[in-house]
Amino acid sequence: MSKLLSCLLLVVILTGVLADVVLADGIIIIDPPPEPPPDWQPWLTIRYHHVQVTIKDQVATTRVDQVFLNEGRWDAEGQYIFPLPPGAVVDKFTMWVDGKPQEGKILEADKARAIYEDYVRRQQDPALLEYIGRDAVQARIFPIPPGEERRIELEYSQLLPVEEGLMHYHYPLNTERFSAHPLEQVSIFVEVESKNPLRALYSSTHQDEVVINRDGSYRATLSYEASNIFPERDFELYASFGAAEIGGNLLSYQHGSEDGFFLLMLSPNLAADSNQIIPKDMLLVLDTSGSMEGEKLAQAKEALRYVLRHLNPEDRFNVISFSSMVYPYADQLRPSGESTKAAEWVGKLAALGGTNIYLALSEALRQVDPERTTVLIFLTDGLPTEGITTEETLLTTLQQEAPDSVRIFPFGVGYDVNTRLLDQLAEEHKGRPAYVKPDERIDEEVSKFYARVQSPLLTDIALDFGDVQTYDLYPQPLPDIYAGTQLLLAGRYTGHGPQPITLTGNVAGESKRYHYEGHFAAQAGPDFIPRLWAARKIGYLLTQIRLHGENQEWIDGVVTLSLRYGIITPYTSFLVEDEDVLHSEQREKASETFRALPTPAAYGEEAVEDAAQRLGLGRAEAPPAAGEQAQPAASNGVISTRQVIRYVGERTFLCKDESCTDTTFIPDKMTALKFQFGSESYWQLVSDEPLWAKYLALAPEVIFVSAEGTAYHILPGDDFTEAELPASPDEKATATPIAKPDATPTPEDLRRETSTGTGLCNGSLALMVLVWLWGWWLVRR
């Protein structure tokens, strides 16, 4: 009797089949009740998601810890599937549920695909298509009663691939966006150890959000934390190793007929030998006008004392206080051994008087030694009120007085600063500005900055890329290289193949060269690079418009790049507010709309926020996130209230309700081939090109353009005539083929994949069940 009940239960499970899904870093495909009531909700909530990664000599061990909460009124039961990172080769894994070992197995990509496709066919929800082509870990999850939790822990090891000298780690974090509610907490902690010195350490997805701590040359940790969030990106990490003074690694991407995109990482030693560090002169110029009185001045003093305490032995320095007049610590540069005395002098400064910016900077520039690298930190909280007060005259005069060896780094404190003046000071003297808002601490911002520029290694750098033509490199101008930092250069290229790369620069007046080998891809590559390059170029162009006035070419560049790569700024937010923006006429009008926007004032809160955003784009170290996340209106994550941006590879989609459109599609100039969602032609498109499966995962209705310019329109319903599939899809030649399984799993597949109770049914009972299932499968087919 118990065997019969077990078999009948198995039949119920198999015929109830995989009805709904909740995705964490794994997928829980939930079996519905036998007769789901109208108010039945299939969603689980992921409470938290913690990941710990240890990478030792190219072997990565990942441990996942997550908690699922059933907030419904019925038991939740189903199967757990963890889509493994693309290309990952897992040699072992272990799984626990509520601390108890759980049986599971690794599914090959075609078997995992059969489960995804079956779900898509029956639920009319394409969200799982983006995991096609990946192996997966699978296990059965037994009932979670209403209001209760299940803790799932998973551990797996893999050998990480190394290409172009860079080791690559990928964790599938973005699947968390399908939780019923935002996650309370997400954290990733990575520990990297190596027998060879660590050089580049770069997260192409979260570089601006991770905290990196280097413990000597052979060990480092990275940590990322977020709360109340729907994660929308995977976590990716690149690392390189070597003994060179300045390591160099190249990543490149090219797709279709477009010119390529590249990212060059220049990674010097963490702690260079003293004979490698260029002795520098440090000029600290501090505004002590009346408006600095109180906490602002106290923090600024602490910032200067921090710098003075951390001078290198061969450095020289001076401190110049100014208000209506100039009050230098000394008449000329002093040796670093005198820094303690100078720190005591700084402590006695008081706030009084007006703001004579020209007089202060002119005195500092008078002390610059043209033969030595000079770093000038300029701290002010106001506008020039005495001396030369006209912006253009002030800049022109200082440009004439400044030697080429000086680097000016202005810090604007509060909202009453002239952002245009400070931005241009930095641009003209190879520095970069920073803005300290009222709720931020001056000493913390200055100390973080000084830690980056404390030890110069190479100044006035230049690059040669062999026979490949490169252009549009950012940042511009190329900055100096400092010990313990990492310089990321993004640009475009034409040509391809292996090329010698030469880095040249000055070390204490002498020229020095470094040689590397790089391979510029003819096709494919990491697809984050185009969007990172676009962000930097947009930031650069916005700054040029802000400093030098409107230029039609710059404006057109900002609008075109914003729409193509989905990087929206306050100047281009209208691009996602206009549903017809993809039409050619609206694209042309977008530049006019940009020109009609009011120009922000040079000072005030709006000006500071504007400057901070421009600078953030111009020096971005990872591509911006797709944008606002909110609770999805459907399980595929598409938000119905307005157009939102979605990224797939280097493409951008504008989505509303359950429809997404590729921004390279021009409705009035392109005719799209129409195909029905879920039809045989639809599945053929999924099979022909893995990247297209990711496009189609966005929504039931999708319009996209192939690399060669063919537009495809997938839409639900059958009130139209399907187009004929092209004989050979125009991107298929560059695709990586994947096995095409049957559209629906066979009964034997389903029996293996959905039950951990093998052996309960045997003999005639097992035969009866299999015959019944076979008939069921034929009906379904």
Coordinates of N, CA, C and O in Angstrom, one line a residue, residues 49-51 171 173 185-190 203 205-212 221-227 229-235 625:
H49 N 21.3 36.7 1.1 CA 22.1 36.0 0.1 C 23.6 36.3 0.4 O 24.0 37.4 0.2
H50 N 24.3 35.4 1.0 CA 25.7 35.6 1.3 C 26.6 34.7 0.5 O 26.3 33.5 0.3
V51 N 27.7 35.2 0.0 CA 28.6 34.4 -0.8 C 30.0 34.6 -0.3 O 30.4 35.8 -0.1
Y171 N 30.2 35.0 -10.9 CA 29.1 34.5 -10.0 C 27.8 35.0 -10.5 O 27.6 36.2 -10.6
L173 N 24.9 36.4 -9.9 CA 24.1 37.1 -8.8 C 22.8 37.7 -9.3 O 21.9 37.9 -8.6
Q185 N 19.5 41.6 2.6 CA 20.9 41.8 2.5 C 21.6 40.9 1.5 O 21.2 39.8 1.3
V186 N 22.5 41.5 0.8 CA 23.4 40.7 -0.2 C 24.8 41.0 0.2 O 25.2 42.2 0.4
S187 N 25.6 40.0 0.2 CA 27.1 40.2 0.5 C 27.9 39.2 -0.3 O 27.5 38.1 -0.4
I188 N 29.0 39.7 -0.8 CA 30.0 38.8 -1.4 C 31.4 39.2 -0.8 O 31.8 40.4 -0.8
F189 N 32.1 38.2 -0.4 CA 33.4 38.3 0.1 C 34.4 37.4 -0.6 O 34.1 36.2 -0.7
V190 N 35.4 38.0 -1.2 CA 36.4 37.2 -2.0 C 37.8 37.4 -1.4 O 38.2 38.5 -1.2
S203 N 36.8 44.4 -10.8 CA 35.4 43.9 -10.9 C 34.7 44.7 -12.0 O 34.5 45.9 -11.8
T205 N 31.8 44.6 -13.0 CA 30.4 44.8 -12.6 C 30.2 45.7 -11.4 O 29.3 46.4 -11.3
H206 N 31.2 45.6 -10.4 CA 31.0 46.3 -9.2 C 32.2 47.1 -8.7 O 32.3 47.3 -7.5
Q207 N 33.1 47.4 -9.6 CA 34.3 48.1 -9.2 C 34.1 49.3 -8.3 O 34.9 49.6 -7.4
D208 N 33.1 50.1 -8.7 CA 32.8 51.3 -7.9 C 32.1 51.1 -6.6 O 31.9 52.0 -5.8
E209 N 31.8 49.8 -6.3 CA 31.1 49.5 -5.1 C 31.8 48.5 -4.2 O 31.4 48.3 -3.0
V210 N 32.9 47.9 -4.6 CA 33.6 46.9 -3.8 C 34.7 47.7 -3.0 O 35.2 48.7 -3.4
V211 N 35.0 47.1 -1.9 CA 36.1 47.6 -1.0 C 37.3 46.5 -1.2 O 37.1 45.4 -1.0
I212 N 38.4 47.0 -1.7 CA 39.6 46.2 -2.0 C 40.6 46.4 -0.9 O 41.0 47.6 -0.8
T221 N 41.7 41.0 -0.5 CA 40.3 40.6 -0.2 C 39.4 41.7 -0.9 O 39.8 42.9 -1.0
L222 N 38.2 41.3 -1.4 CA 37.3 42.2 -1.9 C 35.9 41.9 -1.2 O 35.6 40.8 -0.9
S223 N 35.2 43.0 -0.9 CA 33.9 42.8 -0.2 C 32.9 43.8 -0.8 O 33.2 44.9 -1.2
Y224 N 31.7 43.2 -1.0 CA 30.6 44.0 -1.5 C 29.3 43.7 -0.6 O 29.1 42.5 -0.3
E225 N 28.6 44.8 -0.3 CA 27.4 44.6 0.5 C 26.3 45.6 0.0 O 26.7 46.7 -0.4
A226 N 25.1 45.1 0.1 CA 24.0 46.0 -0.3 C 22.8 45.5 0.5 O 22.7 44.3 0.9
S227 N 21.8 46.4 0.8 CA 20.6 46.1 1.5 C 19.4 46.5 0.8 O 19.5 47.5 0.0
I229 N 17.5 45.4 -1.8 CA 17.9 45.5 -3.2 C 17.4 44.3 -4.0 O 17.3 43.2 -3.5
F230 N 17.1 44.6 -5.3 CA 16.9 43.6 -6.3 C 18.2 43.6 -7.2 O 18.4 44.4 -8.0
P231 N 19.2 42.7 -6.9 CA 20.4 42.7 -7.7 C 20.1 42.5 -9.2 O 19.3 41.6 -9.5
E232 N 20.7 43.2 -10.0 CA 20.4 43.2 -11.5 C 21.6 42.8 -12.3 O 21.6 42.7 -13.5
R233 N 22.8 42.5 -11.6 CA 24.0 42.2 -12.4 C 24.7 41.0 -11.7 O 24.7 40.9 -10.5
D234 N 25.3 40.2 -12.6 CA 26.2 39.2 -12.0 C 27.4 39.8 -11.4 O 27.6 41.0 -11.6
F235 N 28.2 39.1 -10.6 CA 29.4 39.6 -10.1 C 30.6 39.0 -10.9 O 30.7 37.7 -11.0
A625 N 24.9 50.7 -13.6 CA 23.8 49.8 -13.5 C 22.6 50.2 -14.5 O 22.6 51.4 -14.9

